[in-house]
Each structure stands twice: as C-alpha cells, then as structure tokens.
C-alpha cells in the first residue's frame, strides 16, 4: 500500500498545525463534532425527502469513545459517510484552497495563529494526535475505507469494513509533554466539559460511555465499575432557546462553532417571530471583512432550516446584496422540506422572511449608530463601502433604506458624520450639501476649489472612496437639500460683484486662452472661488473630474471625459503676467495657458497630457 502525498498547500497547513503553539487545542473536538453533525444533517435531510430511506431519529447520533490502554479518542457518527474518492478529496486537500497563499502574502509568520485566522476543521485533529485514522462507509456503499495519516508526509487509503453507514475518526493521542497535558483528552470528565462548552447546541445527541462505581450488590464496602451511556449535550439548538436564557458568550461560541467568521461579531440579532410566517433566526454582523469579501468568490447567504432540518447552507435570497456581510441562519416551520432551489426563489413565505430580516438588520444598525457610535464606525469602516454600493445599485432603488446609515468625513468636524447631522447644522442661507471628491482627506484639505465654501464656514463632506461620488449622485438630495460638488460651476454662493465684472472685463483674454487650449477645456473664466491659488479646474455636467479618473481606470473607460472649466484667479500676481502676455506676446500667452492648465491637472491628481512639453515650457521661462 503506497503512501499518497498531500496537496502542497495542505501539507503546509498541516505542518503549521502540528507545530503551532496554539493555546486552545481543545477546539479540535468542536471541529470534529461539527463535521459529524454536518454529516448527519446531510443523511437526515435525504431520509426525510427520499421515500426509500427509512427514517428514525433514534438512529442519528454522535458517539465519543475513549480507550485508555490504546490511547485513542474516537468520534463516531451515523452520518452520510465518505466514499474513497471523497476521503481523498475532502481530507487530502484543504477545502479552502487559495486561503493559504493569501495569508502567506499578507501575514504568515512564525507563531502565526493559523486556527484563529481561518477554519481548518478536520486538520485540527493533528494538534492533539500523532496519528489519525478515519474509517468511513458512505451511504449506498457496502464497503468501507480506512484513511490514515501520521502528519505532513502523506496518508494511506485501503478498503476496510464497517457494519453501518457513518464515520469514525480515531485520534491516537500524543504522549504528554511538559508543556501540554495531552492525557487530558483521554479523561472523560475533561472531555465532557469540552463538549458542554463548545458543542452543547449540537442538535443530535453526543453520547459518551461514562464509567462509574457502585457498591456491589449485597456488599457494604465492595465497589464495582460499570459503564453507562450518557448524552452529554442539551441538544436544543441555540436559535430555539429563549433569549433570556442566553448570554452574549453563547452567541459568540455559536458563531465560532459555525465558522461564520474568525473574529468576534460586532452584533448579534436573535429573532423569534410568529405571525403571517413563523421563524427563528440568529444573525451576526462580523467585525472584520472576510478576506474574500470584495472578490467575486464571496457568496452571500444564510443557512436555511425547515423545522430544524438544514435545507440549504447558503440561501442567497434571504439577504440583499448591501447586507451580504451578515451571517447566520433562519429556521422556519412554514417552509417545505422538499422545496427546490428554483421554487424557493419564488416562495412567498421566504420572501416575507427576507423582508422582515432586512428591516431588522437595518433597525439594528440604526440603533448601533445612535447608541454606540464607536462600534458603528468600526462596522462602517469594514462594510460601509458595501452600503454605498447598495445606494448606487439598481439605479438607487434602495437609497431610502440606506441613506441614514451612511457616514462621510466632514471637513469641519474632522470626523465621520451622518447626512442628518450635516443638514441639521446647515445655516439657513446655505443652499447645498457640499462635497469634495479626491484621493485622501489630506489632499482634499488643500484643494483650491474648497476655498470659498470653507471660507463661508460651510461644512464639506470629503469623499475618498471610488464609490462615494457615484452614490451621492444617485442620492441627488437629502431632506430636499441637493448635493453639490465644490468643483461644480454653480456653488449657489452669491458671486462677488468683482468676479462677474472681471469676467466681462477680461473676456478677450479668456477667449484667447480657450482657443490656445483647444478642446482640453470647455471654457476659461474668472474664478469666484479662489483665494490663494492662481488656477483650478471645475466642471459642468453630470460627469465630474473625479468620476472621470475612476472610469478611466476601468478597462473600457477611456472615452469618459468631464467638461472642464479652467478658472483663473484675477487677484493673483500671476494674472498680471497673463494680461501682459496677452497684450505683448501671444506665444508667451500660449505657454502660460498650457502651464496653468497642467498645473491645475496636477493639483487634481490627474496626469498631465504631455510631460515633456510641460518641462520644456518651464525651461523656456527660466532661460
Ligand atoms: P469543513 O468542514 O470546513 O468543510 P473540514 O476539513 O473539517 O472542512 O472537512 C472537509 C470535508 O470533509 C467536509 O466538508 C466534509 O465533506 C468531509 N467530512 C469531514 N468530516 C466528515 C464526517 N464525519 N462525515 C462525513 N464527511 C466528513
């Protein structure tokens, strides 16, 4: 029988696992019991939906057996089992491929908390065992197989016998060392308490043979050992329990057991609803972004149970895209077990549940925003982008649901603010909600276009994420106040007489400059908004300069172009040189016009059209 090699990535993880100095080794048992429970879920579901299979709840259980002499701990289940191919595929290759390479790039180092970072399920057995044997018989097979491995150097598979369908995971427990008392994992009391701690809510009985002593019959001082089978867990699933019987800790443990995330959830929501549709649900808002969240691999969804039977492990119809970060489950007695994936999508009950849940999540986030701002901001930093996509998606269909959950950085408050807070502070004469879009707050602080608005004492929202301005454009208004970019042509601020006059007075100069710049700009005009800076670009029309930048970075965005206006500060010293050149030397005016235009591009963070020409122009002036 030849030894087979683990896939390279799995081998790496195994090595890390075996050598990790992990403090919570005991969680291996939670992982194995959770796998066993999943396997029973699968067979249980089949038994309920397939008439040819017999169903008797009694037959479904998990059993923990200790053999002190052999130093083995066995986790057996009556679940669906694995065929030879499945043993190879599931245990020879780590499920979440790609995870390691991602981690490797970012943070994999010595002593790295591998278990804390992503679930390694079955592999955690190697934290306590130096050899793991799996005997499994799949539903529908007569034969069983034995899979065995002593760690990273490979595994063997051979045909075996097992009386019934199901799986035994046999751990050959490591000898105790000074650092770690592995004997603990052979101690029935210790095992009982680990099961109670992590797996109490497993819905199938976890049985264990407990050895006890009793007085021998007819004797007054002679004891005898006897073995009694006991169910260790309470078996009531957490979502069916009464909320006031549960502690935050129970929800956190459940979150970890279910592998919803490897962080601590920021918030949990426990719902018990009866009415038009009855259901129990537990929902979690994670603290950290799952590593694949903003990739196309990420699948949203909640676990869906029909009266306690798992019918789908990720039901996407229960969550709108903008809440795709929510984890958890729904259990409803109003759903039919036999419902197909296609029918489910159109199921009235399910739609009702989804609608309810959606409102609940929204309200809970609103509560968090009102009552625990710090936590909300932490949430928003992780998932705010998703909410903003939600505003923008479907042409703004959901903007009313989401607009009050948004936060933007305020130029004046120097922190994140809601739109409601902004509007409440607006002075009576302020016409618009002002915003500036750019790369970073630091850059926006220095943006010339903000000068006049800031000078008026008005607050400006700084938009620094690519989705921001698109979301704002879809919102259009908040409480009847229109949004207005500080770069837009009309700021709704009374123009100083001088600006309008100056524009008239120097019309000929501006027309000449516009001609020299060609279609780079739509117009050159006197600025009403500049104080310190000589020039800036503003824009007219729907597409802003910032949006042009974002669209241009996309594969087919080359043709997007904002209508740009070059604004000139007529009070700036530089303006003297312009008028002089206009009157005396038109070639010079051309150079000046291009220089100022390029300067304005640079301030915007846009690339200049022709860097060589730009640099030649500067040189020609210095000569
Ligand atoms: P995960 O449970 O997160 O998928 P694991 O490494 O724990 O990752 O398990 C890998 C796969 O092996 C499981 O998805 C399941 O298909 C299979 N498996 C593990 N344990 C059992 C079991 N006791 N019975 C049947 N299949 C199992």
PDB file of C-alpha atoms in Angstrom, residues 129-413:
ATOM      1  CA  UNK A 129      -2.926  13.344  17.768  1.00  0.00           C
ATOM      2  CA  UNK A 130       0.229  11.967  16.198  1.00  0.00           C
ATOM      3  CA  UNK A 131      -1.822   9.625  14.049  1.00  0.00           C
ATOM      4  CA  UNK A 132      -5.346   9.972  12.744  1.00  0.00           C
ATOM      5  CA  UNK A 133      -7.371   7.090  11.347  1.00  0.00           C
ATOM      6  CA  UNK A 134     -10.660   7.637   9.555  1.00  0.00           C
ATOM      7  CA  UNK A 135     -12.960   4.729   8.823  1.00  0.00           C
ATOM      8  CA  UNK A 136     -15.933   5.670   6.743  1.00  0.00           C
ATOM      9  CA  UNK A 137     -18.746   3.978   4.888  1.00  0.00           C
ATOM     10  CA  UNK A 138     -20.747   6.107   2.529  1.00  0.00           C
ATOM     11  CA  UNK A 139     -24.488   5.939   2.114  1.00  0.00           C
ATOM     12  CA  UNK A 140     -25.189   3.469  -0.685  1.00  0.00           C
ATOM     13  CA  UNK A 141     -21.922   1.511  -0.387  1.00  0.00           C
ATOM     14  CA  UNK A 142     -21.403  -1.922   1.119  1.00  0.00           C
ATOM     15  CA  UNK A 143     -17.711  -1.390   1.576  1.00  0.00           C
ATOM     16  CA  UNK A 144     -15.904   0.994   3.842  1.00  0.00           C
ATOM     17  CA  UNK A 145     -12.430   2.571   3.577  1.00  0.00           C
ATOM     18  CA  UNK A 146      -9.691   3.360   6.002  1.00  0.00           C
ATOM     19  CA  UNK A 147      -7.733   6.580   5.642  1.00  0.00           C
ATOM     20  CA  UNK A 148      -4.695   7.045   7.843  1.00  0.00           C
ATOM     21  CA  UNK A 149      -2.037   9.675   8.304  1.00  0.00           C
ATOM     22  CA  UNK A 150       0.750  10.486  10.721  1.00  0.00           C
ATOM     23  CA  UNK A 151       1.030  14.047   9.556  1.00  0.00           C
ATOM     24  CA  UNK A 152       2.537  16.041   6.788  1.00  0.00           C
ATOM     25  CA  UNK A 153       4.367  13.238   4.994  1.00  0.00           C
ATOM     26  CA  UNK A 154       1.219  11.754   3.471  1.00  0.00           C
ATOM     27  CA  UNK A 155      -1.607   9.340   4.014  1.00  0.00           C
ATOM     28  CA  UNK A 156      -2.735   5.830   3.052  1.00  0.00           C
ATOM     29  CA  UNK A 157      -6.121   4.516   1.980  1.00  0.00           C
ATOM     30  CA  UNK A 158      -7.289   0.901   1.959  1.00  0.00           C
ATOM     31  CA  UNK A 159     -10.544  -0.994   1.841  1.00  0.00           C
ATOM     32  CA  UNK A 160     -11.991  -1.765   5.229  1.00  0.00           C
ATOM     33  CA  UNK A 161     -15.110  -2.995   6.915  1.00  0.00           C
ATOM     34  CA  UNK A 162     -17.715  -1.068   8.860  1.00  0.00           C
ATOM     35  CA  UNK A 163     -21.059  -2.504   9.943  1.00  0.00           C
ATOM     36  CA  UNK A 164     -23.112   0.577   9.243  1.00  0.00           C
ATOM     37  CA  UNK A 165     -23.045   3.762   7.222  1.00  0.00           C
ATOM     38  CA  UNK A 166     -21.129   6.506   9.021  1.00  0.00           C
ATOM     39  CA  UNK A 167     -17.669   7.628  10.038  1.00  0.00           C
ATOM     40  CA  UNK A 168     -15.196   7.009  12.860  1.00  0.00           C
ATOM     41  CA  UNK A 169     -12.419   9.499  13.423  1.00  0.00           C
ATOM     42  CA  UNK A 170      -9.822   7.777  15.605  1.00  0.00           C
ATOM     43  CA  UNK A 171      -7.237  10.033  17.212  1.00  0.00           C
ATOM     44  CA  UNK A 172      -4.076   8.457  18.537  1.00  0.00           C
ATOM     45  CA  UNK A 173      -3.426  10.956  21.282  1.00  0.00           C
ATOM     46  CA  UNK A 174       0.140  12.286  21.602  1.00  0.00           C
ATOM     47  CA  UNK A 175       2.128  11.455  24.733  1.00  0.00           C
ATOM     48  CA  UNK A 176       2.010  14.236  27.310  1.00  0.00           C
ATOM     49  CA  UNK A 177       4.890  16.681  27.431  1.00  0.00           C
ATOM     50  CA  UNK A 178       5.966  19.233  29.987  1.00  0.00           C
ATOM     51  CA  UNK A 179       4.149  21.966  28.114  1.00  0.00           C
ATOM     52  CA  UNK A 180       0.989  20.128  27.248  1.00  0.00           C
ATOM     53  CA  UNK A 181      -1.006  17.565  29.136  1.00  0.00           C
ATOM     54  CA  UNK A 182      -2.388  15.529  26.253  1.00  0.00           C
ATOM     55  CA  UNK A 183      -3.694  12.909  28.693  1.00  0.00           C
ATOM     56  CA  UNK A 184      -6.432  15.421  29.316  1.00  0.00           C
ATOM     57  CA  UNK A 185      -8.005  14.428  26.036  1.00  0.00           C
ATOM     58  CA  UNK A 186      -8.435  10.888  27.314  1.00  0.00           C
ATOM     59  CA  UNK A 187     -10.094  11.993  30.503  1.00  0.00           C
ATOM     60  CA  UNK A 188     -13.857  11.533  30.413  1.00  0.00           C
ATOM     61  CA  UNK A 189     -14.642  14.477  32.688  1.00  0.00           C
ATOM     62  CA  UNK A 190     -12.437  16.838  30.789  1.00  0.00           C
ATOM     63  CA  UNK A 191     -13.976  15.685  27.508  1.00  0.00           C
ATOM     64  CA  UNK A 192     -17.457  16.112  28.893  1.00  0.00           C
ATOM     65  CA  UNK A 193     -16.710  19.659  29.871  1.00  0.00           C
ATOM     66  CA  UNK A 194     -15.186  20.479  26.472  1.00  0.00           C
ATOM     67  CA  UNK A 195     -18.309  19.163  24.771  1.00  0.00           C
ATOM     68  CA  UNK A 196     -20.550  21.134  27.095  1.00  0.00           C
ATOM     69  CA  UNK A 197     -18.529  24.246  26.425  1.00  0.00           C
ATOM     70  CA  UNK A 198     -18.393  24.172  22.645  1.00  0.00           C
ATOM     71  CA  UNK A 199     -20.961  21.726  21.359  1.00  0.00           C
ATOM     72  CA  UNK A 200     -23.903  21.891  23.721  1.00  0.00           C
ATOM     73  CA  UNK A 201     -26.232  23.168  20.994  1.00  0.00           C
ATOM     74  CA  UNK A 202     -25.500  20.386  18.516  1.00  0.00           C
ATOM     75  CA  UNK A 203     -28.921  19.088  17.598  1.00  0.00           C
ATOM     76  CA  UNK A 204     -28.049  15.401  17.695  1.00  0.00           C
ATOM     77  CA  UNK A 205     -27.202  13.514  20.862  1.00  0.00           C
ATOM     78  CA  UNK A 206     -23.499  13.343  21.650  1.00  0.00           C
ATOM     79  CA  UNK A 207     -23.204  10.091  23.559  1.00  0.00           C
ATOM     80  CA  UNK A 208     -20.380   9.033  25.779  1.00  0.00           C
ATOM     81  CA  UNK A 209     -19.732   5.950  27.853  1.00  0.00           C
ATOM     82  CA  UNK A 210     -19.115   7.163  31.333  1.00  0.00           C
ATOM     83  CA  UNK A 211     -17.587   4.706  33.759  1.00  0.00           C
ATOM     84  CA  UNK A 212     -18.823   4.873  37.307  1.00  0.00           C
ATOM     85  CA  UNK A 213     -18.505   2.930  40.517  1.00  0.00           C
ATOM     86  CA  UNK A 214     -21.214   1.470  42.599  1.00  0.00           C
ATOM     87  CA  UNK A 215     -21.499  -0.768  45.606  1.00  0.00           C
ATOM     88  CA  UNK A 216     -21.539  -4.393  44.669  1.00  0.00           C
ATOM     89  CA  UNK A 217     -24.892  -5.980  45.193  1.00  0.00           C
ATOM     90  CA  UNK A 218     -25.174  -7.414  48.656  1.00  0.00           C
ATOM     91  CA  UNK A 219     -21.904  -5.823  49.749  1.00  0.00           C
ATOM     92  CA  UNK A 220     -21.377  -2.874  52.058  1.00  0.00           C
ATOM     93  CA  UNK A 221     -17.839  -1.929  51.178  1.00  0.00           C
ATOM     94  CA  UNK A 222     -17.002  -3.570  47.892  1.00  0.00           C
ATOM     95  CA  UNK A 223     -17.305  -1.438  44.763  1.00  0.00           C
ATOM     96  CA  UNK A 224     -17.592  -2.381  41.140  1.00  0.00           C
ATOM     97  CA  UNK A 225     -17.059  -0.407  37.947  1.00  0.00           C
ATOM     98  CA  UNK A 226     -19.849  -0.128  35.448  1.00  0.00           C
ATOM     99  CA  UNK A 227     -20.348   1.788  32.272  1.00  0.00           C
ATOM    100  CA  UNK A 228     -23.325   3.958  31.488  1.00  0.00           C
ATOM    101  CA  UNK A 229     -24.093   5.661  28.232  1.00  0.00           C
ATOM    102  CA  UNK A 230     -24.914   9.326  28.654  1.00  0.00           C
ATOM    103  CA  UNK A 231     -25.998  12.133  26.387  1.00  0.00           C
ATOM    104  CA  UNK A 232     -23.653  15.000  27.138  1.00  0.00           C
ATOM    105  CA  UNK A 233     -25.198  17.919  25.234  1.00  0.00           C
ATOM    106  CA  UNK A 234     -28.522  19.628  25.847  1.00  0.00           C
ATOM    107  CA  UNK A 235     -29.372  19.362  22.131  1.00  0.00           C
ATOM    108  CA  UNK A 236     -31.662  22.336  21.994  1.00  0.00           C
ATOM    109  CA  UNK A 237     -30.397  24.434  19.124  1.00  0.00           C
ATOM    110  CA  UNK A 238     -29.491  27.895  20.285  1.00  0.00           C
ATOM    111  CA  UNK A 239     -31.993  29.576  17.991  1.00  0.00           C
ATOM    112  CA  UNK A 240     -34.861  27.717  19.621  1.00  0.00           C
ATOM    113  CA  UNK A 241     -33.813  28.767  23.074  1.00  0.00           C
ATOM    114  CA  UNK A 242     -35.336  31.585  24.941  1.00  0.00           C
ATOM    115  CA  UNK A 243     -33.326  34.768  24.503  1.00  0.00           C
ATOM    116  CA  UNK A 244     -33.181  35.462  28.202  1.00  0.00           C
ATOM    117  CA  UNK A 245     -31.620  32.067  28.878  1.00  0.00           C
ATOM    118  CA  UNK A 246     -28.665  33.001  26.728  1.00  0.00           C
ATOM    119  CA  UNK A 247     -25.549  35.052  27.343  1.00  0.00           C
ATOM    120  CA  UNK A 248     -23.530  37.015  24.759  1.00  0.00           C
ATOM    121  CA  UNK A 249     -20.884  34.370  25.200  1.00  0.00           C
ATOM    122  CA  UNK A 250     -23.274  31.665  23.958  1.00  0.00           C
ATOM    123  CA  UNK A 251     -23.784  33.538  20.714  1.00  0.00           C
ATOM    124  CA  UNK A 252     -20.068  34.099  20.298  1.00  0.00           C
ATOM    125  CA  UNK A 253     -19.321  30.431  20.805  1.00  0.00           C
ATOM    126  CA  UNK A 254     -22.006  29.548  18.306  1.00  0.00           C
ATOM    127  CA  UNK A 255     -20.506  31.988  15.807  1.00  0.00           C
ATOM    128  CA  UNK A 256     -17.135  30.294  16.186  1.00  0.00           C
ATOM    129  CA  UNK A 257     -18.560  26.784  16.072  1.00  0.00           C
ATOM    130  CA  UNK A 258     -20.380  27.567  12.852  1.00  0.00           C
ATOM    131  CA  UNK A 259     -17.262  29.114  11.314  1.00  0.00           C
ATOM    132  CA  UNK A 260     -19.258  32.190  10.415  1.00  0.00           C
ATOM    133  CA  UNK A 261     -16.093  34.134  10.979  1.00  0.00           C
ATOM    134  CA  UNK A 262     -12.897  34.016  12.949  1.00  0.00           C
ATOM    135  CA  UNK A 263     -13.400  37.359  14.594  1.00  0.00           C
ATOM    136  CA  UNK A 264     -15.848  38.279  17.306  1.00  0.00           C
ATOM    137  CA  UNK A 265     -19.117  39.519  15.872  1.00  0.00           C
ATOM    138  CA  UNK A 266     -19.853  43.193  16.427  1.00  0.00           C
ATOM    139  CA  UNK A 267     -23.509  42.457  16.923  1.00  0.00           C
ATOM    140  CA  UNK A 268     -25.875  39.521  17.068  1.00  0.00           C
ATOM    141  CA  UNK A 269     -29.618  39.583  16.436  1.00  0.00           C
ATOM    142  CA  UNK A 270     -31.850  36.835  17.752  1.00  0.00           C
ATOM    143  CA  UNK A 271     -35.360  36.761  16.307  1.00  0.00           C
ATOM    144  CA  UNK A 272     -38.357  34.643  17.271  1.00  0.00           C
ATOM    145  CA  UNK A 273     -41.219  35.663  15.070  1.00  0.00           C
ATOM    146  CA  UNK A 274     -44.693  34.261  14.823  1.00  0.00           C
ATOM    147  CA  UNK A 275     -47.481  35.619  12.708  1.00  0.00           C
ATOM    148  CA  UNK A 276     -48.060  35.561   8.972  1.00  0.00           C
ATOM    149  CA  UNK A 277     -44.919  33.488   8.891  1.00  0.00           C
ATOM    150  CA  UNK A 278     -43.141  31.939  11.867  1.00  0.00           C
ATOM    151  CA  UNK A 279     -39.424  31.585  12.163  1.00  0.00           C
ATOM    152  CA  UNK A 280     -36.417  31.774  14.418  1.00  0.00           C
ATOM    153  CA  UNK A 281     -33.271  33.454  13.252  1.00  0.00           C
ATOM    154  CA  UNK A 282     -29.862  34.322  14.565  1.00  0.00           C
ATOM    155  CA  UNK A 283     -27.939  36.914  12.610  1.00  0.00           C
ATOM    156  CA  UNK A 284     -24.430  38.200  13.105  1.00  0.00           C
ATOM    157  CA  UNK A 285     -22.654  41.299  11.913  1.00  0.00           C
ATOM    158  CA  UNK A 286     -18.971  40.423  11.714  1.00  0.00           C
ATOM    159  CA  UNK A 287     -16.236  42.680  12.974  1.00  0.00           C
ATOM    160  CA  UNK A 288     -13.710  42.098  10.235  1.00  0.00           C
ATOM    161  CA  UNK A 289     -14.032  41.809   6.492  1.00  0.00           C
ATOM    162  CA  UNK A 290     -13.731  38.202   5.341  1.00  0.00           C
ATOM    163  CA  UNK A 291     -10.620  38.057   3.185  1.00  0.00           C
ATOM    164  CA  UNK A 292     -12.577  37.296   0.030  1.00  0.00           C
ATOM    165  CA  UNK A 293     -15.437  39.696   0.752  1.00  0.00           C
ATOM    166  CA  UNK A 294     -14.782  42.129  -2.056  1.00  0.00           C
ATOM    167  CA  UNK A 295     -13.930  39.379  -4.544  1.00  0.00           C
ATOM    168  CA  UNK A 296     -16.258  37.515  -6.841  1.00  0.00           C
ATOM    169  CA  UNK A 297     -15.696  34.301  -4.863  1.00  0.00           C
ATOM    170  CA  UNK A 298     -17.621  35.616  -1.908  1.00  0.00           C
ATOM    171  CA  UNK A 299     -21.046  34.021  -1.580  1.00  0.00           C
ATOM    172  CA  UNK A 300     -23.655  35.765   0.496  1.00  0.00           C
ATOM    173  CA  UNK A 301     -26.402  33.860   2.238  1.00  0.00           C
ATOM    174  CA  UNK A 302     -27.858  32.471   5.424  1.00  0.00           C
ATOM    175  CA  UNK A 303     -28.278  28.875   6.468  1.00  0.00           C
ATOM    176  CA  UNK A 304     -31.839  27.819   5.951  1.00  0.00           C
ATOM    177  CA  UNK A 305     -33.608  25.213   8.064  1.00  0.00           C
ATOM    178  CA  UNK A 306     -37.094  23.862   7.561  1.00  0.00           C
ATOM    179  CA  UNK A 307     -38.317  22.970  11.006  1.00  0.00           C
ATOM    180  CA  UNK A 308     -34.860  22.078  12.255  1.00  0.00           C
ATOM    181  CA  UNK A 309     -33.621  20.328   9.123  1.00  0.00           C
ATOM    182  CA  UNK A 310     -30.913  22.060   7.169  1.00  0.00           C
ATOM    183  CA  UNK A 311     -32.139  22.519   3.609  1.00  0.00           C
ATOM    184  CA  UNK A 312     -29.597  24.984   2.278  1.00  0.00           C
ATOM    185  CA  UNK A 313     -26.271  26.092   3.678  1.00  0.00           C
ATOM    186  CA  UNK A 314     -26.169  29.441   1.900  1.00  0.00           C
ATOM    187  CA  UNK A 315     -29.534  30.764   0.866  1.00  0.00           C
ATOM    188  CA  UNK A 316     -28.802  33.982  -1.032  1.00  0.00           C
ATOM    189  CA  UNK A 317     -32.427  35.057  -1.325  1.00  0.00           C
ATOM    190  CA  UNK A 318     -32.575  35.914   2.345  1.00  0.00           C
ATOM    191  CA  UNK A 319     -30.163  38.839   2.100  1.00  0.00           C
ATOM    192  CA  UNK A 320     -29.983  41.851  -0.174  1.00  0.00           C
ATOM    193  CA  UNK A 321     -26.529  42.475  -1.643  1.00  0.00           C
ATOM    194  CA  UNK A 322     -25.977  45.502   0.534  1.00  0.00           C
ATOM    195  CA  UNK A 323     -26.242  43.336   3.650  1.00  0.00           C
ATOM    196  CA  UNK A 324     -24.214  40.483   2.175  1.00  0.00           C
ATOM    197  CA  UNK A 325     -21.816  40.611   5.134  1.00  0.00           C
ATOM    198  CA  UNK A 326     -24.492  39.305   7.524  1.00  0.00           C
ATOM    199  CA  UNK A 327     -24.002  35.715   8.723  1.00  0.00           C
ATOM    200  CA  UNK A 328     -26.393  33.392  10.435  1.00  0.00           C
ATOM    201  CA  UNK A 329     -29.389  31.174   9.985  1.00  0.00           C
ATOM    202  CA  UNK A 330     -33.118  31.034   9.653  1.00  0.00           C
ATOM    203  CA  UNK A 331     -35.314  28.150  10.787  1.00  0.00           C
ATOM    204  CA  UNK A 332     -38.969  28.157   9.783  1.00  0.00           C
ATOM    205  CA  UNK A 333     -41.673  25.575  10.208  1.00  0.00           C
ATOM    206  CA  UNK A 334     -43.593  27.182   7.356  1.00  0.00           C
ATOM    207  CA  UNK A 335     -41.122  26.045   4.732  1.00  0.00           C
ATOM    208  CA  UNK A 336     -41.454  22.766   2.931  1.00  0.00           C
ATOM    209  CA  UNK A 337     -38.586  20.314   3.126  1.00  0.00           C
ATOM    210  CA  UNK A 338     -38.886  19.292  -0.477  1.00  0.00           C
ATOM    211  CA  UNK A 339     -38.726  22.730  -1.890  1.00  0.00           C
ATOM    212  CA  UNK A 340     -36.330  23.052  -4.796  1.00  0.00           C
ATOM    213  CA  UNK A 341     -33.803  25.793  -5.287  1.00  0.00           C
ATOM    214  CA  UNK A 342     -35.884  27.316  -8.097  1.00  0.00           C
ATOM    215  CA  UNK A 343     -39.148  27.182  -6.198  1.00  0.00           C
ATOM    216  CA  UNK A 344     -37.541  28.661  -3.132  1.00  0.00           C
ATOM    217  CA  UNK A 345     -36.754  31.840  -5.018  1.00  0.00           C
ATOM    218  CA  UNK A 346     -40.426  32.441  -5.600  1.00  0.00           C
ATOM    219  CA  UNK A 347     -41.668  31.187  -2.269  1.00  0.00           C
ATOM    220  CA  UNK A 348     -43.961  33.710  -0.622  1.00  0.00           C
ATOM    221  CA  UNK A 349     -43.008  32.723   2.907  1.00  0.00           C
ATOM    222  CA  UNK A 350     -39.350  33.060   2.179  1.00  0.00           C
ATOM    223  CA  UNK A 351     -39.874  36.493   0.660  1.00  0.00           C
ATOM    224  CA  UNK A 352     -41.716  37.571   3.764  1.00  0.00           C
ATOM    225  CA  UNK A 353     -38.941  36.316   5.990  1.00  0.00           C
ATOM    226  CA  UNK A 354     -36.342  38.071   3.856  1.00  0.00           C
ATOM    227  CA  UNK A 355     -38.262  41.321   4.074  1.00  0.00           C
ATOM    228  CA  UNK A 356     -38.602  41.046   7.851  1.00  0.00           C
ATOM    229  CA  UNK A 357     -34.970  40.261   8.306  1.00  0.00           C
ATOM    230  CA  UNK A 358     -33.922  43.122   6.116  1.00  0.00           C
ATOM    231  CA  UNK A 359     -35.896  45.601   8.207  1.00  0.00           C
ATOM    232  CA  UNK A 360     -34.488  44.111  11.396  1.00  0.00           C
ATOM    233  CA  UNK A 361     -30.900  44.407  10.257  1.00  0.00           C
ATOM    234  CA  UNK A 362     -31.481  47.968   9.175  1.00  0.00           C
ATOM    235  CA  UNK A 363     -33.048  48.898  12.505  1.00  0.00           C
ATOM    236  CA  UNK A 364     -30.302  47.238  14.487  1.00  0.00           C
ATOM    237  CA  UNK A 365     -27.655  49.104  12.539  1.00  0.00           C
ATOM    238  CA  UNK A 366     -29.558  52.310  13.111  1.00  0.00           C
ATOM    239  CA  UNK A 367     -29.642  51.540  16.833  1.00  0.00           C
ATOM    240  CA  UNK A 368     -25.966  50.862  16.863  1.00  0.00           C
ATOM    241  CA  UNK A 369     -25.320  54.145  15.096  1.00  0.00           C
ATOM    242  CA  UNK A 370     -27.359  56.012  17.670  1.00  0.00           C
ATOM    243  CA  UNK A 371     -26.239  54.209  20.782  1.00  0.00           C
ATOM    244  CA  UNK A 372     -22.710  53.055  20.167  1.00  0.00           C
ATOM    245  CA  UNK A 373     -21.088  55.352  17.672  1.00  0.00           C
ATOM    246  CA  UNK A 374     -17.614  53.915  18.132  1.00  0.00           C
ATOM    247  CA  UNK A 375     -18.752  50.411  17.334  1.00  0.00           C
ATOM    248  CA  UNK A 376     -20.796  51.629  14.415  1.00  0.00           C
ATOM    249  CA  UNK A 377     -17.807  53.420  12.941  1.00  0.00           C
ATOM    250  CA  UNK A 378     -15.793  50.256  13.290  1.00  0.00           C
ATOM    251  CA  UNK A 379     -18.540  48.439  11.418  1.00  0.00           C
ATOM    252  CA  UNK A 380     -18.731  51.174   8.822  1.00  0.00           C
ATOM    253  CA  UNK A 381     -15.011  51.086   8.169  1.00  0.00           C
ATOM    254  CA  UNK A 382     -15.336  47.407   7.342  1.00  0.00           C
ATOM    255  CA  UNK A 383     -18.618  47.348   5.431  1.00  0.00           C
ATOM    256  CA  UNK A 384     -19.585  50.945   4.663  1.00  0.00           C
ATOM    257  CA  UNK A 385     -18.404  50.545   1.114  1.00  0.00           C
ATOM    258  CA  UNK A 386     -20.965  47.769   0.664  1.00  0.00           C
ATOM    259  CA  UNK A 387     -23.750  50.059   1.892  1.00  0.00           C
ATOM    260  CA  UNK A 388     -22.644  52.739  -0.555  1.00  0.00           C
ATOM    261  CA  UNK A 389     -22.680  50.237  -3.399  1.00  0.00           C
ATOM    262  CA  UNK A 390     -26.174  49.418  -2.201  1.00  0.00           C
ATOM    263  CA  UNK A 391     -27.239  53.046  -2.596  1.00  0.00           C
ATOM    264  CA  UNK A 392     -25.835  53.137  -6.104  1.00  0.00           C
ATOM    265  CA  UNK A 393     -27.063  49.710  -7.201  1.00  0.00           C
ATOM    266  CA  UNK A 394     -30.295  49.284  -9.174  1.00  0.00           C
ATOM    267  CA  UNK A 395     -30.402  52.978 -10.002  1.00  0.00           C
ATOM    268  CA  UNK A 396     -30.884  53.934  -6.395  1.00  0.00           C
ATOM    269  CA  UNK A 397     -33.830  51.639  -5.699  1.00  0.00           C
ATOM    270  CA  UNK A 398     -32.778  51.139  -2.074  1.00  0.00           C
ATOM    271  CA  UNK A 399     -31.386  54.545  -1.328  1.00  0.00           C
ATOM    272  CA  UNK A 400     -34.112  55.414   1.153  1.00  0.00           C
ATOM    273  CA  UNK A 401     -33.330  52.326   3.224  1.00  0.00           C
ATOM    274  CA  UNK A 402     -29.643  53.078   3.290  1.00  0.00           C
ATOM    275  CA  UNK A 403     -29.066  56.826   3.255  1.00  0.00           C
ATOM    276  CA  UNK A 404     -29.260  57.224   7.007  1.00  0.00           C
ATOM    277  CA  UNK A 405     -26.676  54.505   7.541  1.00  0.00           C
ATOM    278  CA  UNK A 406     -24.009  56.378   5.598  1.00  0.00           C
ATOM    279  CA  UNK A 407     -21.097  58.245   7.128  1.00  0.00           C
ATOM    280  CA  UNK A 408     -18.782  60.737   5.453  1.00  0.00           C
ATOM    281  CA  UNK A 409     -15.795  62.629   6.740  1.00  0.00           C
ATOM    282  CA  UNK A 410     -16.583  66.259   7.485  1.00  0.00           C
ATOM    283  CA  UNK A 411     -14.041  68.992   6.723  1.00  0.00           C
ATOM    284  CA  UNK A 412     -15.166  70.985   9.703  1.00  0.00           C
ATOM    285  CA  UNK A 413     -15.944  68.350  12.338  1.00  0.00           C
TER     286      UNK A 413
END
